[in-house]
Short mmCIF file of C-alpha atoms in Angstrom, two decimals:
data_model
loop_
_atom_site.label_atom_id
_atom_site.label_comp_id
_atom_site.label_asym_id
_atom_site.label_seq_id
_atom_site.Cartn_x
_atom_site.Cartn_y
_atom_site.Cartn_z
CA MET A 1 23.90 30.44 6.23
CA TYR A 2 23.75 30.44 10.12
CA TYR A 3 25.45 31.15 13.00
CA ILE A 4 24.65 30.28 16.49
CA SER A 5 25.06 33.01 19.03
CA ARG A 6 25.93 32.65 23.04
CA ASN A 7 26.73 33.97 25.99
CA TYR A 8 29.88 35.78 26.21
CA LYS A 9 31.17 36.13 29.97
CA SER A 10 33.13 38.92 30.22
CA LEU A 11 32.82 42.20 29.18
CA PHE A 12 36.57 42.70 29.94
CA ASN A 13 37.70 39.89 27.64
CA ALA A 14 39.43 40.40 24.81
CA ALA A 15 38.25 36.90 23.84
CA GLY A 16 34.63 37.69 24.26
CA LYS A 17 35.10 40.94 22.12
CA ALA A 18 36.65 38.95 19.15
CA LYS A 19 33.56 36.55 19.08
CA THR A 20 30.96 38.92 19.31
CA ASP A 21 32.83 40.97 16.72
CA CYS A 22 32.92 38.31 14.35
CA GLU A 23 29.14 37.53 14.82
CA TYR A 24 28.68 41.02 13.94
CA VAL A 25 30.43 40.47 10.62
CA PHE A 26 28.46 37.17 10.15
CA GLU A 27 25.23 39.01 10.42
CA LYS A 28 26.86 41.87 8.04
CA LEU A 29 27.32 39.06 5.40
CA GLY A 30 23.47 37.71 5.74
CA PHE A 31 24.32 34.73 8.14
CA LYS A 32 21.41 34.15 10.64
CA ASN A 33 21.46 33.26 14.23
CA LEU A 34 19.63 30.09 15.13
CA GLY A 35 20.53 30.54 18.84
CA PHE A 36 19.06 32.57 21.45
CA LYS A 37 20.40 36.68 21.41
CA GLN A 38 23.70 37.20 22.10
CA SER A 39 24.34 37.90 26.18
CA SER A 40 26.90 38.69 28.42
CA ILE A 41 25.63 36.90 31.87
CA PRO A 42 28.57 36.85 34.25
CA ASN A 43 27.56 33.99 36.12
CA SER A 44 28.91 30.87 34.77
CA ALA A 45 26.40 28.00 35.70
CA ILE A 46 23.77 30.53 34.25
CA GLY A 47 25.42 30.95 31.22
CA THR A 48 26.46 27.60 30.57
CA ILE A 49 22.73 26.46 30.99
CA LYS A 50 21.53 29.33 28.84
CA ASN A 51 24.25 28.38 25.81
CA PHE A 52 23.43 24.59 26.02
CA PHE A 53 19.75 25.25 25.25
CA GLY A 54 20.37 27.89 22.83
CA ILE A 55 22.74 25.58 21.01
CA PHE A 56 20.02 22.59 20.97
CA PHE A 57 17.15 24.14 19.81
CA ALA A 58 19.39 25.84 17.31
CA LEU A 59 20.89 22.57 16.07
CA LEU A 60 17.28 21.10 15.92
CA LYS A 61 16.15 24.16 13.67
CA LEU A 62 19.44 24.05 11.59
CA PRO A 63 17.86 23.35 7.92
CA ARG A 64 19.70 20.42 5.87
CA ARG A 65 22.26 21.29 3.36
CA SER A 66 22.91 24.64 4.64
CA ILE A 67 26.15 26.48 5.72
CA ILE A 68 26.98 26.80 9.17
CA VAL A 69 30.08 29.14 10.19
CA THR A 70 31.25 28.20 13.59
CA GLN A 71 33.77 29.70 15.79
CA TYR A 72 36.35 27.60 17.67
CA PRO A 73 37.07 26.74 20.87
CA ASN A 74 33.59 26.41 21.62
CA ASN A 75 34.31 24.43 24.91
CA LYS A 76 31.66 22.00 26.07
CA PHE A 77 29.50 22.05 22.93
CA ARG A 78 31.80 21.55 19.90
CA GLY A 79 31.39 18.14 19.72
CA MET A 80 27.25 18.38 19.64
CA ILE A 81 27.35 21.41 16.83
CA LEU A 82 29.54 18.99 14.45
CA TYR A 83 27.10 16.15 15.40
CA PHE A 84 23.90 17.89 14.25
CA SER A 85 25.76 19.53 11.32
CA LYS A 86 27.08 16.49 9.72
CA LEU A 87 24.07 14.59 10.38
CA LYS A 88 22.12 17.51 8.49
CA LYS A 89 24.41 17.34 6.03
CA CYS A 90 25.60 20.90 6.13
CA LYS A 91 28.75 22.79 5.19
CA ILE A 92 30.80 23.71 8.03
CA ILE A 93 33.09 26.68 8.05
CA THR A 94 35.03 27.07 11.09
CA LEU A 95 37.14 30.33 12.29
CA VAL A 96 39.73 29.41 15.02
CA HIS A 97 40.64 31.50 17.47
CA ASP A 98 42.91 29.71 19.49
CA VAL A 99 44.74 26.42 19.18
CA ARG A 100 45.01 25.07 22.50
CA ILE A 101 48.13 22.71 21.42
CA LEU A 102 50.07 25.93 20.44
CA LYS A 103 49.61 27.65 23.63
CA GLY A 104 50.78 24.27 25.85
CA ARG A 105 47.23 23.94 27.26
CA THR A 106 46.91 20.40 25.97
CA LYS A 107 49.08 17.56 24.51
CA ASP A 108 46.51 15.74 22.54
CA ALA A 109 47.09 17.39 19.44
CA GLU A 110 44.84 14.85 17.33
CA ALA A 111 41.99 15.22 19.57
CA GLU A 112 42.48 18.96 19.01
CA LEU A 113 42.80 18.74 15.64
CA ASN A 114 39.62 16.89 15.17
CA GLN A 115 37.80 19.56 16.96
CA ILE A 116 38.92 22.19 14.18
CA ILE A 117 39.44 19.65 10.77
CA THR A 118 35.96 18.72 11.08
CA SER A 119 35.08 21.44 8.88
CA ASP A 120 34.93 21.89 5.07
CA VAL A 121 37.12 25.29 5.31
CA ILE A 122 38.94 26.86 8.35
CA ILE A 123 40.04 30.36 8.87
CA VAL A 124 43.22 30.73 10.56
CA HIS A 125 45.18 33.53 11.88
CA ASN A 126 48.03 33.85 9.63
CA PRO A 127 50.62 32.39 7.37
CA SER A 128 52.68 30.55 10.28
CA MET A 129 49.40 28.90 11.63
CA LYS A 130 48.47 27.93 8.10
CA GLN A 131 51.58 26.35 7.83
CA TRP A 132 51.45 24.40 11.06
CA PHE A 133 48.10 23.10 10.20
CA LEU A 134 49.75 21.64 6.84
CA ASP A 135 52.51 20.01 8.65
CA GLN A 136 50.06 18.24 10.67
CA GLY A 137 48.55 16.86 7.14
CA VAL A 138 45.73 18.87 7.00
CA THR A 139 43.89 18.70 3.34
CA ILE A 140 40.70 20.53 3.56
CA PRO A 141 41.19 24.15 2.63
CA ILE A 142 42.67 26.76 5.14
CA ILE A 143 42.34 30.54 4.46
CA VAL A 144 44.71 33.34 6.34
CA LEU A 145 42.44 36.00 8.19
CA GLU A 146 45.96 38.24 8.43
CA ILE A 147 44.47 40.15 11.14
CA PHE A 148 41.02 40.43 13.73
CA ASP A 149 38.92 43.36 13.64
CA TYR A 150 37.98 45.28 16.44
CA ILE A 151 34.60 46.54 15.94
CA SER A 152 33.71 50.51 16.24
CA GLU A 153 30.64 52.59 15.68
CA LYS A 154 33.01 55.51 15.88
CA LYS A 155 36.42 56.34 15.07
CA PRO A 156 38.69 56.85 18.32
CA ALA A 157 40.31 59.95 17.54
CA GLN A 158 42.58 60.77 21.08
CA ASN A 159 45.90 59.70 19.58
CA ALA A 160 45.72 61.45 16.29
CA ASP A 161 47.05 64.41 16.78
CA ARG A 162 49.56 63.82 19.83
CA ASN A 163 52.55 65.79 20.31
CA ILE A 164 55.95 64.09 20.77
CA ASN A 165 58.28 65.82 23.08
CA ASN A 166 61.53 63.54 23.07
CA THR A 167 59.47 60.55 24.41
CA TYR A 168 57.40 58.07 23.53
CA ASP A 169 54.22 56.83 25.40
CA ILE A 170 53.59 52.90 24.71
CA ALA A 171 50.57 51.17 25.67
CA TYR A 172 49.95 47.69 26.85
CA ALA A 173 46.80 46.26 27.18
CA GLY A 174 46.56 42.59 29.12
CA GLY A 175 46.41 40.92 32.33
CA PHE A 176 48.93 41.40 34.77
CA GLY A 177 47.42 38.66 37.61
CA ASP A 178 49.44 35.56 38.63
CA GLY A 179 52.66 36.76 37.50
CA LYS A 180 51.46 37.14 33.98
CA ASN A 181 53.80 40.09 31.93
CA SER A 182 56.07 40.46 35.17
CA TYR A 183 58.47 41.48 32.44
CA ILE A 184 56.83 44.93 32.41
CA PHE A 185 58.47 45.90 35.54
CA ASP A 186 62.25 45.35 33.84
CA PHE A 187 61.50 48.46 31.88
CA ASP A 188 62.82 50.32 34.94
CA VAL A 189 65.84 48.77 34.76
CA LEU A 190 66.58 48.92 31.24
CA GLU A 191 67.38 52.15 29.33
CA ASN A 192 64.73 53.79 28.82
CA SER A 193 65.02 57.75 28.24
CA ASN A 194 63.08 57.74 25.19
CA TYR A 195 59.54 56.20 26.27
CA ASN A 196 56.95 55.54 28.97
CA LEU A 197 54.87 52.86 29.33
CA ARG A 198 51.13 52.96 29.93
CA LEU A 199 49.41 49.88 31.27
CA TYR A 200 45.55 49.02 31.14
CA GLY A 201 44.00 45.76 32.48
CA ILE A 202 43.28 43.90 35.08
CA GLY A 203 45.66 42.67 38.11
CA PHE A 204 48.28 45.01 38.18
CA ASP A 205 50.23 45.26 41.63
CA PRO A 206 52.49 48.38 42.26
CA ASN A 207 54.58 46.67 44.97
CA LYS A 208 56.44 44.51 42.05
CA ARG A 209 57.80 47.82 41.00
CA LYS A 210 62.01 47.68 40.99
CA VAL A 211 62.24 51.58 41.66
CA GLU A 212 59.99 53.83 43.63
CA GLU A 213 57.33 55.22 42.06
CA GLU A 214 58.37 58.60 41.18
CA GLN A 215 61.08 57.00 39.22
CA SER A 216 59.31 54.58 37.16
CA VAL A 217 58.58 54.75 33.38
CA VAL A 218 56.07 52.25 33.85
CA HIS A 219 52.11 54.25 34.85
CA TYR A 220 48.88 52.16 35.37
CA GLU A 221 45.98 53.60 33.58
CA GLY A 222 43.49 51.54 34.91
CA VAL A 223 41.06 48.89 33.62
CA PHE A 224 37.66 49.54 30.69
CA LYS A 225 35.35 47.13 29.27
CA SER A 226 36.62 45.99 25.81
CA ASP A 227 34.12 48.32 23.92
CA GLU A 228 35.06 50.94 26.14
CA VAL A 229 39.24 50.68 26.22
CA ALA A 230 39.70 52.35 22.67
CA TYR A 231 38.85 55.33 23.63
CA LYS A 232 41.01 55.55 26.80
CA ILE A 233 44.14 54.44 25.21
CA GLU A 234 46.39 57.85 25.07
CA SER A 235 49.82 56.73 23.44
CA ASP A 236 52.17 56.65 20.76
CA PHE A 237 52.68 53.23 19.81
CA GLY A 238 50.93 49.84 21.19
CA LEU A 239 53.44 46.97 22.45
CA VAL A 240 52.78 43.33 21.84
CA TRP A 241 55.06 41.36 23.80
CA ASP A 242 54.43 38.35 25.75
CA GLY A 243 56.11 35.71 28.88
CA ILE A 244 58.38 36.87 31.60
CA SER A 245 61.41 38.35 29.97
CA THR A 246 62.58 41.32 28.20
CA GLU A 247 65.14 39.58 26.31
CA THR A 248 62.55 37.14 24.22
CA CYS A 249 58.93 36.24 24.05
CA SER A 250 59.38 32.97 26.21
CA GLY A 251 57.29 30.09 28.22
CA ASN A 252 53.88 29.16 26.57
CA TYR A 253 52.71 32.39 25.96
CA GLY A 254 55.91 33.96 24.27
CA ALA A 255 55.96 30.61 22.04
CA TYR A 256 52.60 31.10 21.09
CA LEU A 257 53.24 34.64 19.17
CA LYS A 258 54.89 32.69 16.64
CA PHE A 259 51.37 31.68 15.58
CA ASN A 260 48.88 33.83 16.98
CA ASN A 261 47.22 37.34 16.33
CA PRO A 262 46.90 38.85 19.59
CA HIS A 263 43.66 40.87 19.86
CA LYS A 264 45.46 43.73 21.38
CA THR A 265 47.05 44.29 17.91
CA SER A 266 43.72 45.05 16.76
CA LEU A 267 42.88 47.08 19.81
CA TYR A 268 46.21 49.30 19.07
CA LEU A 269 45.36 49.85 15.30
CA LEU A 270 41.93 50.87 16.21
CA CYS A 271 43.36 53.18 18.57
CA GLY A 272 45.41 54.63 15.67
CA LEU A 273 48.62 53.41 17.16
CA PRO A 274 51.94 52.05 15.52
CA ILE A 275 53.24 48.48 16.65
CA ILE A 276 56.05 47.72 18.70
CA ILE A 277 56.37 43.32 18.38
CA TRP A 278 58.88 41.11 18.74
CA ASP A 279 60.37 40.49 15.23
CA LYS A 280 59.95 36.65 15.67
CA ALA A 281 55.98 36.89 16.17
CA ALA A 282 53.68 35.59 13.30
CA LEU A 283 52.15 39.29 13.14
CA ALA A 284 55.75 41.00 12.79
CA GLY A 285 55.74 40.42 8.82
CA PHE A 286 52.08 41.91 8.59
CA VAL A 287 53.59 44.69 10.62
CA GLN A 288 56.79 45.20 8.66
CA ASP A 289 55.12 44.64 5.00
CA ASN A 290 52.36 47.34 5.84
CA ASN A 291 55.15 49.84 7.52
CA ILE A 292 52.73 50.12 10.62
CA GLY A 293 55.46 49.63 13.55
CA ILE A 294 58.63 48.31 14.13
CA THR A 295 59.95 45.12 15.46
CA VAL A 296 62.74 44.21 18.08
CA ALA A 297 64.74 41.21 18.78
CA ASN A 298 65.01 42.22 22.35
CA LEU A 299 63.47 45.02 24.58
CA LYS A 300 66.73 46.27 25.52
CA ASP A 301 67.25 47.87 21.98
CA LEU A 302 63.98 49.40 22.22
CA ASN A 303 65.38 53.01 23.79
CA LYS A 304 67.95 53.06 20.94
CA VAL A 305 65.84 51.88 18.13
CA LEU A 306 63.19 54.92 19.00
CA GLY A 307 65.85 57.45 19.48
CA GLU A 308 67.20 56.52 15.91
CA LEU A 309 63.17 57.30 14.60
CA SER A 310 62.81 59.98 12.71
CA ALA A 311 59.49 62.33 12.79
CA GLU A 312 58.93 62.01 9.37
CA GLU A 313 59.23 57.92 9.57
CA TYR A 314 56.69 57.61 12.83
CA GLN A 315 54.36 59.94 10.98
CA LYS A 316 54.37 57.19 7.70
CA MET A 317 53.83 54.83 10.16
CA LYS A 318 50.77 56.77 11.56
CA GLN A 319 49.38 57.18 7.83
CA ASN A 320 49.63 53.66 7.09
CA VAL A 321 47.63 52.81 10.48
CA ALA A 322 44.84 55.01 9.50
CA ASP A 323 44.19 53.37 6.70
CA ILE A 324 43.73 49.98 8.81
CA GLN A 325 42.29 51.29 11.25
CA THR A 326 39.08 52.02 8.99
CA LYS A 327 39.18 48.40 8.17
CA VAL A 328 39.52 46.94 11.46
CA MET A 329 36.56 48.77 13.04
CA GLU A 330 34.09 47.76 10.15
CA GLY A 331 35.14 44.49 9.92
CA TYR A 332 37.14 44.20 6.48
CA PHE A 333 39.24 41.43 7.63
CA VAL A 334 36.82 39.09 8.82
CA GLU A 335 34.39 39.58 6.16
CA THR A 336 36.91 39.14 3.30
CA ALA A 337 38.20 35.99 5.02
CA VAL A 338 34.69 34.61 5.38
CA LYS A 339 33.72 35.69 1.73
CA LYS A 340 36.88 33.48 0.39
CA ALA A 341 35.60 30.38 2.51
CA LEU A 342 32.52 30.87 0.78
CA ASN A 343 34.09 30.94 -2.43
CA THR A 344 35.67 28.12 -1.52
CA LEU A 345 32.71 26.03 -0.68
CA SER A 346 30.74 26.90 -3.88
#
């Protein structure tokens, strides 16, 4: 059983963290890396060259009729990996991180589908994403991940025994550049007596505030590396919401929440935080079924919902989060999904 590691450019990027965490789980399950050692060279040109040679020589070494687990997207080199793997009659497991057609990044659904389903089994985020693949006529086995892991050697404990003094702190981890997540500033003009927001990420512009900073419930806490931020976030909830509006999750990013497992959800769970999520998001069912947070249709309702939340209800959520926190930090969900994929192949 094999995989091919590569260079992951950004240490601040959730996409890189998700894929390196998967590699950790592959190793744990006995997969061997045929490529160069995992790295994080920030220079795109050097990283691309390293990836090409690492992947090319790995595919030359790939034994015939073996099993290879791949992660999609793999940008420039997916076609090469599929060609050599099929040539050597290998079984291919593909773990899907992103579907560009669902993000509005491409209009050629057939071309992207062929990149993904040229596999013997695929692992997708959740039941909604699985149903989308079935609706496209996909017939190969499809395994549901449930939620991504967020590997950590040490359990973050800073949120375990926080005192809540009438107001909840809500964390949001993400990017704020180029107008992304501009809805954040609308919290200052909503009813907000029961919460404050604490933001973590790149690109925050304080000049976009709609009130003076002293009156704002929006507080910027800085940007941290993906393997450090879990120990920096101090809050009572984690917010999963995308788009430009507080009224609903809109635009391409908002629509993608109907199919996507945002990696920030796993980060919040690692931090021991219950989740606040759009009620039409694909992960809303996971949050409700496990009683690890609350779902809302419109963020204007959030203040009322939090005001009616009892201390007992909140503590029960925290207890349930603690159970999933351990699974997420140890790689339980990816491990379980890959084992199911291997059983399907056998």
